[in-house]
Amino acid sequence: MRHVMSPLDFSVGELDKLLDLASDIEKNPAKYAHACDGKVLATLFYEPSTRTRLSFESAMIHLGGQVLGFSNAASSSAAKGESVSDTIRMISCYADICAMRHPKEGAPMVATAVSSIPVINAGDGGHQHPTQTLTDLMTIRSLKGRLNHLTIGLCGDLKFGRTVHSLINALVRYEDISFVFISPDELRIPDYIREDVLDAKGISYQEVERLEDVIGGLDLLYMTRVQRERFFNEEDYVRLKDFYILDKKKMALANENMLVLHPLPRVNEISVEVDSDPRAAYFKQVQYGVYVRMALILTLLEVEV
Ligand code: NCD
């Protein structure tokens, strides 16, 4: 039995296979419509979510399976003081696979110690978000045609943004990848990523504050929201929340093939006027998120179609 805590739980070869499967699902959805008949997915969400939870549920429903779960810690027995370990032991009796989101880093990992069903980390605090990364990889591979030879700009909250941390971990395994980290000084990428991931692998990167100065050299711009819920005080959040606003004027400085990605939800960091730009890929990204989660469920349940 296999759990997914980080994108590194898959080798590059396994990821290729998973993305191939997701592309086949995109092309031939009918072939997979009953692949998970009789199977149940549980979604255990201790922290708010729209896309991740619903895309997991949509994925299981499109595979013919059923879903159950909770979308809010307050409506689960966590509110009575039940531990994650006890909850997962019980869920193992109700479902075949589960996706868990939790505000504490490592909570899904704790669940794996007692779970008798595969556990998927659907976001743990500011740490990792592997299924968003699978979504991002499928979007890049589908729309750019490759996962190597890319200059990637990551902009916004690089300190608390778990999608950023997971994506960096995943992309450094491909050839000729360089990063441009665009953030205010307070929201720079954590030292452990700089030291253990980038420097350790000799990856080329620069850290800058102004998006305008670097946007022209990017193949891909990954925008992120300032993670309000991880700030210690509201004042800092208010000061930093509108630090970056991607608008038509800035898009005019970018390459004609540069893609704009965003894990969503968007707050103000991308102006709605950018939505109609053909380079805006963030809503397509949402659709890829369903295919890739379908592929992940099939892989973890070892269902062959
Ligand atoms: C992200 C998350 O939860 O980390 N959202 C998502 O899953 N698509 C990004 C965010 O909340 O900013």
PDB file of C-alpha atoms and ligand atoms in Angstrom, residues 51-52 101 129 132 162-163 225 227 263-265, ligand 1:
ATOM      1  CA  ARG A  51     -10.912  23.074  -5.689  1.00  0.00           C
ATOM      2  CA  THR A  52      -8.845  20.409  -4.033  1.00  0.00           C
ATOM      3  CA  ARG A 101      -5.923  18.470   4.329  1.00  0.00           C
ATOM      4  CA  HIS A 129       0.688  20.006  -1.602  1.00  0.00           C
ATOM      5  CA  GLN A 132      -1.488  20.544  -6.787  1.00  0.00           C
ATOM      6  CA  ARG A 162       2.981  25.039   0.089  1.00  0.00           C
ATOM      7  CA  THR A 163       2.189  24.761  -3.631  1.00  0.00           C
ATOM      8  CA  ARG A 225      -1.831  34.409  -3.048  1.00  0.00           C
ATOM      9  CA  GLN A 227      -1.316  33.114   2.720  1.00  0.00           C
ATOM     10  CA  PRO A 263      -3.143  27.274  -7.903  1.00  0.00           C
ATOM     11  CA  LEU A 264      -6.165  29.453  -6.996  1.00  0.00           C
ATOM     12  CA  PRO A 265      -7.944  30.893  -5.092  1.00  0.00           C
TER      13      PRO A 265
HETATM   14  C1  NCD B   1      -3.710  26.235  -2.613  1.00  0.00           C
HETATM   15  C2  NCD B   1      -3.518  25.657  -1.222  1.00  0.00           C
HETATM   16  O1  NCD B   1      -4.485  25.253  -0.595  1.00  0.00           O
HETATM   17  O2  NCD B   1      -2.383  25.602  -0.806  1.00  0.00           O
HETATM   18  N1  NCD B   1      -4.991  26.069  -3.102  1.00  0.00           N
HETATM   19  C3  NCD B   1      -5.283  24.927  -3.781  1.00  0.00           C
HETATM   20  O3  NCD B   1      -5.256  23.846  -3.248  1.00  0.00           O
HETATM   21  N2  NCD B   1      -5.530  25.039  -5.098  1.00  0.00           N
HETATM   22  C4  NCD B   1      -3.237  27.628  -2.743  1.00  0.00           C
HETATM   23  C5  NCD B   1      -3.778  28.648  -1.817  1.00  0.00           C
HETATM   24  O4  NCD B   1      -4.628  28.382  -0.967  1.00  0.00           O
HETATM   25  O5  NCD B   1      -3.340  29.788  -1.964  1.00  0.00           O
END
